[in-house]
PDB file of C-alpha atoms in Angstrom:
ATOM      1  CA  MET O   1    -114.152-116.691 -79.943  1.00  0.00           C
ATOM      2  CA  ARG O   2    -110.997-114.989 -78.697  1.00  0.00           C
ATOM      3  CA  LEU O   3    -109.384-115.289 -82.153  1.00  0.00           C
ATOM      4  CA  ARG O   4    -112.415-113.638 -83.732  1.00  0.00           C
ATOM      5  CA  SER O   5    -112.267-110.748 -81.274  1.00  0.00           C
ATOM      6  CA  ASP O   6    -108.536-110.341 -81.964  1.00  0.00           C
ATOM      7  CA  VAL O   7    -109.178-110.157 -85.708  1.00  0.00           C
ATOM      8  CA  THR O   8    -111.923-107.589 -85.158  1.00  0.00           C
ATOM      9  CA  PHE O   9    -109.572-105.536 -82.990  1.00  0.00           C
ATOM     10  CA  VAL O  10    -106.836-105.581 -85.652  1.00  0.00           C
ATOM     11  CA  ARG O  11    -109.315-104.574 -88.344  1.00  0.00           C
ATOM     12  CA  PHE O  12    -110.549-101.736 -86.157  1.00  0.00           C
ATOM     13  CA  LEU O  13    -107.032-100.398 -85.664  1.00  0.00           C
ATOM     14  CA  ALA O  14    -106.287-100.740 -89.382  1.00  0.00           C
ATOM     15  CA  ALA O  15    -109.440 -98.807 -90.269  1.00  0.00           C
ATOM     16  CA  LEU O  16    -108.583 -95.807 -88.092  1.00  0.00           C
ATOM     17  CA  PRO O  17    -105.701 -94.455 -90.236  1.00  0.00           C
ATOM     18  CA  ILE O  18    -107.756 -94.996 -93.395  1.00  0.00           C
ATOM     19  CA  ILE O  19    -110.606 -92.965 -91.958  1.00  0.00           C
ATOM     20  CA  GLY O  20    -108.029 -90.451 -90.763  1.00  0.00           C
ATOM     21  CA  VAL O  21    -106.606 -89.967 -94.258  1.00  0.00           C
ATOM     22  CA  ALA O  22    -110.131 -89.444 -95.583  1.00  0.00           C
ATOM     23  CA  LEU O  23    -110.798 -86.784 -92.941  1.00  0.00           C
ATOM     24  CA  ILE O  24    -107.522 -85.036 -93.711  1.00  0.00           C
ATOM     25  CA  ALA O  25    -108.330 -85.015 -97.427  1.00  0.00           C
ATOM     26  CA  TRP O  26    -111.823 -83.703 -96.706  1.00  0.00           C
ATOM     27  CA  GLY O  27    -110.487 -80.970 -94.445  1.00  0.00           C
ATOM     28  CA  ALA O  28    -107.978 -79.896 -97.087  1.00  0.00           C
ATOM     29  CA  THR O  29    -110.860 -78.983 -99.402  1.00  0.00           C
ATOM     30  CA  TYR O  30    -111.831 -76.123 -97.080  1.00  0.00           C
ATOM     31  CA  PRO O  31    -110.016 -72.764 -97.207  1.00  0.00           C
ATOM     32  CA  PHE O  32    -108.269 -71.379 -94.137  1.00  0.00           C
ATOM     33  CA  TYR O  33    -110.900 -68.630 -93.836  1.00  0.00           C
ATOM     34  CA  THR O  34    -114.243 -67.995 -95.481  1.00  0.00           C
ATOM     35  CA  ASP O  35    -112.870 -64.606 -96.560  1.00  0.00           C
ATOM     36  CA  ILE O  36    -109.083 -64.697 -96.539  1.00  0.00           C
ATOM     37  CA  ASP O  37    -108.585 -61.001 -97.354  1.00  0.00           C
ATOM     38  CA  ALA O  38    -110.956 -59.762 -94.656  1.00  0.00           C
ATOM     39  CA  ALA O  39    -109.485 -62.175 -92.104  1.00  0.00           C
ATOM     40  CA  MET O  40    -105.915 -61.096 -92.820  1.00  0.00           C
ATOM     41  CA  GLU O  41    -106.915 -57.450 -92.596  1.00  0.00           C
ATOM     42  CA  LEU O  42    -108.514 -58.107 -89.216  1.00  0.00           C
ATOM     43  CA  ARG O  43    -105.369 -59.891 -88.022  1.00  0.00           C
ATOM     44  CA  ARG O  44    -103.191 -56.947 -89.033  1.00  0.00           C
ATOM     45  CA  ASN O  45    -105.423 -54.570 -87.096  1.00  0.00           C
ATOM     46  CA  ALA O  46    -105.924 -56.741 -84.025  1.00  0.00           C
ATOM     47  CA  CYS O  47    -104.339 -54.337 -81.567  1.00  0.00           C
ATOM     48  CA  ASP O  48    -104.442 -50.709 -80.578  1.00  0.00           C
ATOM     49  CA  ALA O  49    -102.676 -48.696 -77.882  1.00  0.00           C
ATOM     50  CA  ASN O  50    -104.616 -50.582 -75.192  1.00  0.00           C
ATOM     51  CA  GLY O  51    -103.889 -54.055 -76.514  1.00  0.00           C
ATOM     52  CA  VAL O  52    -106.282 -56.414 -78.306  1.00  0.00           C
ATOM     53  CA  ILE O  53    -109.301 -54.553 -79.658  1.00  0.00           C
ATOM     54  CA  GLU O  54    -112.622 -55.464 -78.089  1.00  0.00           C
ATOM     55  CA  GLY O  55    -114.505 -58.190 -79.935  1.00  0.00           C
ATOM     56  CA  TRP O  56    -111.493 -59.262 -82.014  1.00  0.00           C
ATOM     57  CA  TYR O  57    -111.723 -62.957 -81.145  1.00  0.00           C
ATOM     58  CA  GLU O  58    -115.442 -63.070 -81.922  1.00  0.00           C
ATOM     59  CA  ALA O  59    -114.870 -61.271 -85.221  1.00  0.00           C
ATOM     60  CA  MET O  60    -112.145 -63.718 -86.240  1.00  0.00           C
ATOM     61  CA  ALA O  61    -114.343 -66.676 -85.330  1.00  0.00           C
ATOM     62  CA  ARG O  62    -116.822 -65.639 -88.024  1.00  0.00           C
ATOM     63  CA  PHE O  63    -114.211 -66.410 -90.676  1.00  0.00           C
ATOM     64  CA  ASP O  64    -113.399 -69.899 -89.375  1.00  0.00           C
ATOM     65  CA  THR O  65    -113.924 -73.042 -91.459  1.00  0.00           C
ATOM     66  CA  PRO O  66    -113.817 -76.706 -90.308  1.00  0.00           C
ATOM     67  CA  ARG O  67    -110.525 -77.222 -92.166  1.00  0.00           C
ATOM     68  CA  HIS O  68    -108.346 -77.660 -89.098  1.00  0.00           C
ATOM     69  CA  GLU O  69    -110.938 -79.666 -87.162  1.00  0.00           C
ATOM     70  CA  PHE O  70    -111.229 -82.307 -89.899  1.00  0.00           C
ATOM     71  CA  MET O  71    -107.482 -82.524 -90.443  1.00  0.00           C
ATOM     72  CA  GLN O  72    -106.726 -82.708 -86.721  1.00  0.00           C
ATOM     73  CA  ALA O  73    -109.348 -85.423 -86.267  1.00  0.00           C
ATOM     74  CA  GLY O  74    -107.713 -87.416 -89.049  1.00  0.00           C
ATOM     75  CA  LEU O  75    -104.283 -87.105 -87.471  1.00  0.00           C
ATOM     76  CA  ALA O  76    -105.783 -87.982 -84.084  1.00  0.00           C
ATOM     77  CA  LEU O  77    -107.207 -91.252 -85.433  1.00  0.00           C
ATOM     78  CA  ALA O  78    -103.804 -92.184 -86.819  1.00  0.00           C
ATOM     79  CA  LEU O  79    -102.135 -91.392 -83.488  1.00  0.00           C
ATOM     80  CA  ILE O  80    -104.733 -93.454 -81.629  1.00  0.00           C
ATOM     81  CA  ALA O  81    -104.109 -96.450 -83.893  1.00  0.00           C
ATOM     82  CA  VAL O  82    -100.324 -96.202 -83.598  1.00  0.00           C
ATOM     83  CA  THR O  83    -100.342 -95.755 -79.813  1.00  0.00           C
ATOM     84  CA  ILE O  84    -102.717 -98.652 -79.158  1.00  0.00           C
ATOM     85  CA  SER O  85    -100.793-100.853 -81.610  1.00  0.00           C
ATOM     86  CA  VAL O  86     -97.498-100.164 -79.831  1.00  0.00           C
ATOM     87  CA  LEU O  87     -98.995-100.841 -76.405  1.00  0.00           C
ATOM     88  CA  SER O  88    -100.603-104.048 -77.681  1.00  0.00           C
ATOM     89  CA  SER O  89     -97.402-105.295 -79.286  1.00  0.00           C
ATOM     90  CA  VAL O  90     -95.389-104.673 -76.114  1.00  0.00           C
ATOM     91  CA  PHE O  91     -97.857-105.717 -73.420  1.00  0.00           C
ATOM     92  CA  GLY O  92    -100.555-107.648 -75.263  1.00  0.00           C
ATOM     93  CA  LYS O  93    -103.660-107.818 -73.108  1.00  0.00           C
ATOM     94  CA  LYS O  94    -101.733-107.803 -69.855  1.00  0.00           C
ATOM     95  CA  ALA O  95    -100.492-105.309 -67.309  1.00  0.00           C
ATOM     96  CA  PRO O  96     -96.727-104.661 -67.099  1.00  0.00           C
ATOM     97  CA  ALA O  97     -94.698-107.516 -65.631  1.00  0.00           C
ATOM     98  CA  ASN O  98     -93.055-105.420 -62.912  1.00  0.00           C
ATOM     99  CA  LYS O  99     -93.961-102.507 -60.677  1.00  0.00           C
ATOM    100  CA  PRO O 100     -91.321-100.010 -61.885  1.00  0.00           C
ATOM    101  CA  ALA O 101     -92.845-100.241 -65.370  1.00  0.00           C
ATOM    102  CA  PHE O 102     -96.055 -98.716 -64.020  1.00  0.00           C
ATOM    103  CA  PHE O 103     -94.156 -95.631 -62.915  1.00  0.00           C
ATOM    104  CA  GLY O 104     -92.120 -95.478 -66.111  1.00  0.00           C
ATOM    105  CA  LEU O 105     -95.246 -95.601 -68.264  1.00  0.00           C
ATOM    106  CA  GLY O 106     -96.997 -93.085 -66.030  1.00  0.00           C
ATOM    107  CA  TYR O 107     -94.164 -90.574 -66.334  1.00  0.00           C
ATOM    108  CA  LEU O 108     -93.960 -91.214 -70.076  1.00  0.00           C
ATOM    109  CA  GLY O 109     -97.686 -90.577 -70.474  1.00  0.00           C
ATOM    110  CA  LEU O 110     -97.509 -87.366 -68.466  1.00  0.00           C
ATOM    111  CA  PHE O 111     -94.521 -86.129 -70.468  1.00  0.00           C
ATOM    112  CA  MET O 112     -96.218 -86.902 -73.788  1.00  0.00           C
ATOM    113  CA  ALA O 113     -99.382 -85.123 -72.681  1.00  0.00           C
ATOM    114  CA  TRP O 114     -97.364 -82.140 -71.427  1.00  0.00           C
ATOM    115  CA  PHE O 115     -95.548 -81.920 -74.746  1.00  0.00           C
ATOM    116  CA  GLY O 116     -98.769 -82.215 -76.760  1.00  0.00           C
ATOM    117  CA  TYR O 117    -100.579 -79.498 -74.838  1.00  0.00           C
ATOM    118  CA  GLY O 118     -97.485 -77.295 -74.841  1.00  0.00           C
ATOM    119  CA  PHE O 119     -96.996 -77.654 -78.583  1.00  0.00           C
ATOM    120  CA  SER O 120    -100.639 -76.698 -79.131  1.00  0.00           C
ATOM    121  CA  PHE O 121     -99.759 -73.165 -78.010  1.00  0.00           C
ATOM    122  CA  TYR O 122     -97.184 -72.982 -80.806  1.00  0.00           C
ATOM    123  CA  ILE O 123     -99.675 -74.358 -83.345  1.00  0.00           C
ATOM    124  CA  ASP O 124    -102.288 -71.783 -82.363  1.00  0.00           C
ATOM    125  CA  MET O 125     -99.721 -69.012 -82.499  1.00  0.00           C
ATOM    126  CA  ARG O 126     -98.622 -70.027 -85.998  1.00  0.00           C
ATOM    127  CA  ARG O 127    -102.241 -70.079 -87.157  1.00  0.00           C
ATOM    128  CA  GLY O 128    -102.892 -66.599 -85.895  1.00  0.00           C
ATOM    129  CA  VAL O 129    -105.279 -67.634 -83.145  1.00  0.00           C
ATOM    130  CA  PHE O 130    -103.496 -65.155 -80.904  1.00  0.00           C
ATOM    131  CA  PRO O 131    -103.067 -61.514 -82.003  1.00  0.00           C
ATOM    132  CA  HIS O 132     -99.551 -60.169 -82.486  1.00  0.00           C
ATOM    133  CA  CYS O 133     -99.758 -58.116 -79.283  1.00  0.00           C
ATOM    134  CA  ALA O 134    -100.810 -61.053 -77.095  1.00  0.00           C
ATOM    135  CA  ASP O 135     -98.642 -62.210 -74.204  1.00  0.00           C
ATOM    136  CA  THR O 136     -95.885 -64.689 -74.990  1.00  0.00           C
ATOM    137  CA  ILE O 137     -96.784 -68.390 -74.873  1.00  0.00           C
ATOM    138  CA  ALA O 138     -94.013 -68.802 -72.297  1.00  0.00           C
ATOM    139  CA  ILE O 139     -96.455 -67.726 -69.582  1.00  0.00           C
ATOM    140  CA  PRO O 140     -99.120 -70.446 -70.085  1.00  0.00           C
ATOM    141  CA  LEU O 141     -96.382 -72.963 -70.905  1.00  0.00           C
ATOM    142  CA  ALA O 142     -94.642 -72.259 -67.596  1.00  0.00           C
ATOM    143  CA  ALA O 143     -97.931 -72.585 -65.724  1.00  0.00           C
ATOM    144  CA  GLN O 144     -98.626 -75.877 -67.489  1.00  0.00           C
ATOM    145  CA  THR O 145     -95.158 -77.190 -66.659  1.00  0.00           C
ATOM    146  CA  ILE O 146     -95.607 -76.407 -62.978  1.00  0.00           C
ATOM    147  CA  GLY O 147     -99.037 -78.032 -63.028  1.00  0.00           C
ATOM    148  CA  TYR O 148     -97.718 -81.229 -64.594  1.00  0.00           C
ATOM    149  CA  ALA O 149     -94.811 -81.356 -62.140  1.00  0.00           C
ATOM    150  CA  ILE O 150     -97.290 -81.212 -59.263  1.00  0.00           C
ATOM    151  CA  LEU O 151     -99.480 -83.824 -60.969  1.00  0.00           C
ATOM    152  CA  ALA O 152     -96.474 -86.125 -61.404  1.00  0.00           C
ATOM    153  CA  LEU O 153     -95.652 -85.802 -57.703  1.00  0.00           C
ATOM    154  CA  LEU O 154     -99.233 -86.574 -56.677  1.00  0.00           C
ATOM    155  CA  CYS O 155     -99.380 -89.564 -59.030  1.00  0.00           C
ATOM    156  CA  THR O 156     -96.102 -90.852 -57.590  1.00  0.00           C
ATOM    157  CA  LEU O 157     -97.396 -90.696 -54.025  1.00  0.00           C
ATOM    158  CA  PHE O 158    -100.723 -92.245 -55.054  1.00  0.00           C
ATOM    159  CA  GLY O 159     -98.933 -94.960 -57.010  1.00  0.00           C
ATOM    160  CA  LEU O 160     -96.624 -95.871 -54.135  1.00  0.00           C
ATOM    161  CA  THR O 161     -99.684 -96.287 -51.929  1.00  0.00           C
ATOM    162  CA  LEU O 162    -101.424 -98.519 -54.474  1.00  0.00           C
ATOM    163  CA  LEU O 163     -98.382-100.794 -54.809  1.00  0.00           C
ATOM    164  CA  ILE O 164     -99.246-102.276 -51.430  1.00  0.00           C
ATOM    165  CA  GLY O 165    -102.367-103.841 -52.916  1.00  0.00           C
ATOM    166  CA  PHE O 166    -100.767-105.230 -56.089  1.00  0.00           C
ATOM    167  CA  GLY O 167    -100.962-108.961 -56.670  1.00  0.00           C
ATOM    168  CA  THR O 168     -98.751-111.176 -58.803  1.00  0.00           C
ATOM    169  CA  LEU O 169     -97.696-109.666 -62.123  1.00  0.00           C
ATOM    170  CA  PRO O 170     -98.241-109.852 -65.029  1.00  0.00           C
ATOM    171  CA  VAL O 171    -102.013-110.176 -65.051  1.00  0.00           C
ATOM    172  CA  ARG O 172    -104.626-109.865 -67.780  1.00  0.00           C
ATOM    173  CA  LEU O 173    -106.263-106.458 -68.133  1.00  0.00           C
ATOM    174  CA  ASP O 174    -109.720-108.033 -67.848  1.00  0.00           C
ATOM    175  CA  ARG O 175    -108.863-109.659 -64.506  1.00  0.00           C
ATOM    176  CA  TRP O 176    -111.849-110.177 -62.206  1.00  0.00           C
ATOM    177  CA  ASP O 177    -111.554-111.618 -58.705  1.00  0.00           C
ATOM    178  CA  ALA O 178    -114.641-113.780 -58.286  1.00  0.00           C
ATOM    179  CA  ASP O 179    -113.644-114.565 -54.698  1.00  0.00           C
ATOM    180  CA  ARG O 180    -113.676-110.867 -53.785  1.00  0.00           C
ATOM    181  CA  LYS O 181    -116.602-109.534 -55.753  1.00  0.00           C
ATOM    182  CA  LEU O 182    -117.100-106.399 -53.661  1.00  0.00           C
ATOM    183  CA  ARG O 183    -113.442-105.449 -54.053  1.00  0.00           C
ATOM    184  CA  SER O 184    -113.670-106.132 -57.778  1.00  0.00           C
ATOM    185  CA  HIS O 185    -116.734-103.915 -58.133  1.00  0.00           C
ATOM    186  CA  ILE O 186    -115.225-101.043 -56.124  1.00  0.00           C
ATOM    187  CA  VAL O 187    -111.819-101.122 -57.827  1.00  0.00           C
ATOM    188  CA  THR O 188    -113.380-101.448 -61.276  1.00  0.00           C
ATOM    189  CA  GLY O 189    -115.804 -98.618 -60.581  1.00  0.00           C
ATOM    190  CA  ILE O 190    -113.086 -96.218 -59.433  1.00  0.00           C
ATOM    191  CA  PHE O 191    -110.503 -96.942 -62.112  1.00  0.00           C
ATOM    192  CA  GLY O 192    -113.133 -97.440 -64.783  1.00  0.00           C
ATOM    193  CA  ALA O 193    -114.378 -93.909 -64.104  1.00  0.00           C
ATOM    194  CA  ILE O 194    -110.825 -92.550 -64.360  1.00  0.00           C
ATOM    195  CA  ALA O 195    -110.289 -94.394 -67.648  1.00  0.00           C
ATOM    196  CA  LEU O 196    -113.615 -93.105 -68.968  1.00  0.00           C
ATOM    197  CA  LEU O 197    -112.519 -89.570 -68.131  1.00  0.00           C
ATOM    198  CA  GLY O 198    -109.401 -90.220 -70.199  1.00  0.00           C
ATOM    199  CA  VAL O 199    -111.536 -91.336 -73.138  1.00  0.00           C
ATOM    200  CA  VAL O 200    -113.574 -88.130 -72.882  1.00  0.00           C
ATOM    201  CA  ILE O 201    -110.351 -86.087 -72.875  1.00  0.00           C
ATOM    202  CA  VAL O 202    -109.172 -87.927 -75.997  1.00  0.00           C
ATOM    203  CA  ALA O 203    -112.473 -87.159 -77.730  1.00  0.00           C
ATOM    204  CA  ILE O 204    -112.210 -83.480 -76.808  1.00  0.00           C
ATOM    205  CA  ASP O 205    -108.586 -83.210 -77.944  1.00  0.00           C
ATOM    206  CA  ALA O 206    -109.204 -85.046 -81.230  1.00  0.00           C
ATOM    207  CA  THR O 207    -110.462 -82.027 -83.172  1.00  0.00           C
ATOM    208  CA  GLY O 208    -108.346 -79.365 -81.480  1.00  0.00           C
ATOM    209  CA  SER O 209    -104.743 -78.264 -81.756  1.00  0.00           C
ATOM    210  CA  THR O 210    -104.146 -80.413 -78.656  1.00  0.00           C
ATOM    211  CA  PHE O 211    -104.399 -83.627 -80.715  1.00  0.00           C
ATOM    212  CA  LEU O 212    -100.699 -84.335 -80.110  1.00  0.00           C
ATOM    213  CA  ALA O 213    -101.484 -84.942 -76.430  1.00  0.00           C
ATOM    214  CA  ILE O 214    -103.650 -87.952 -77.311  1.00  0.00           C
ATOM    215  CA  PRO O 215    -100.873 -90.606 -77.252  1.00  0.00           C
ATOM    216  CA  GLY O 216     -99.924 -89.536 -73.736  1.00  0.00           C
ATOM    217  CA  THR O 217    -103.522 -89.742 -72.571  1.00  0.00           C
ATOM    218  CA  ILE O 218    -103.903 -93.222 -74.077  1.00  0.00           C
ATOM    219  CA  VAL O 219    -100.769 -94.392 -72.255  1.00  0.00           C
ATOM    220  CA  LEU O 220    -102.244 -93.056 -69.011  1.00  0.00           C
ATOM    221  CA  ILE O 221    -105.529 -94.855 -69.746  1.00  0.00           C
ATOM    222  CA  TYR O 222    -103.574 -98.086 -70.172  1.00  0.00           C
ATOM    223  CA  VAL O 223    -101.749 -97.505 -66.876  1.00  0.00           C
ATOM    224  CA  THR O 224    -105.113 -96.916 -65.201  1.00  0.00           C
ATOM    225  CA  LEU O 225    -106.573-100.170 -66.556  1.00  0.00           C
ATOM    226  CA  ALA O 226    -103.380-102.049 -65.706  1.00  0.00           C
ATOM    227  CA  THR O 227    -103.508-100.722 -62.140  1.00  0.00           C
ATOM    228  CA  ARG O 228    -107.077-101.957 -61.797  1.00  0.00           C
ATOM    229  CA  ALA O 229    -106.009-105.417 -62.928  1.00  0.00           C
ATOM    230  CA  ALA O 230    -102.939-105.438 -60.652  1.00  0.00           C
ATOM    231  CA  LEU O 231    -105.075-104.606 -57.619  1.00  0.00           C
ATOM    232  CA  LEU O 232    -107.249-107.631 -58.410  1.00  0.00           C
ATOM    233  CA  ALA O 233    -104.361-109.949 -59.288  1.00  0.00           C
ATOM    234  CA  PRO O 234    -103.909-113.150 -57.279  1.00  0.00           C
ATOM    235  CA  ALA O 235    -101.372-113.023 -54.467  1.00  0.00           C
ATOM    236  CA  ASN O 236    -100.518-116.733 -54.768  1.00  0.00           C
ATOM    237  CA  LEU O 237     -97.604-117.389 -57.131  1.00  0.00           C
ATOM    238  CA  ASN O 238     -99.257-120.633 -58.186  1.00  0.00           C
ATOM    239  CA  ASN O 239    -102.201-118.707 -59.621  1.00  0.00           C
ATOM    240  CA  ILE O 240    -100.291-116.636 -62.155  1.00  0.00           C
ATOM    241  CA  GLU O 241    -102.483-116.238 -65.237  1.00  0.00           C
ATOM    242  CA  GLU O 242    -101.207-117.416 -68.588  1.00  0.00           C
TER     243      GLU O 242
END
């Protein structure tokens, strides 16, 4: 039964890039704008003496096609497959074998997400999403950097607190403590909700210019699931799971 599920999982991961290539090819059949000449004219006349002309963003939106959405979704599927494959090859179906690895993966996930969201500003700028008189992307990028630095600090403090409850590592990700059912339900409910939020974020980012942040989010989802398992891991060294 386990072998069959493993084969299904591998087939699922293999199918994602194939579907991704199909989406990219489909997206490439659409033009950049429904009316390229009118759109370029509007971009050239985006600003006046007071800045961006009123209604410019809405006017540009009327020329949009699903080209970028399809292509970004295709790339997102490929990134999802690669990220999950790497995590599976390194950790299998288990949490990390030592506590420092949790922090290392957490920081890595945050950095990858920060980079992906930051690079999305550059992508949007190159595509002309922002008018030529708009503020520099350095402003939102600086705000994002500060936000992620604060988030990293909070996650560090939260993680250090959770370490107290960790059991013996490594432990399977699907660990369930039958002897402490209430604890298992509470821990699974809390961290399951956090992981589900991560899945929603991945789905939202998949069709946007923020698709490059997806690998970081997936790493953070893995850390979340691994933390859940570690909190339910047995404390007795003789009960280490194979």
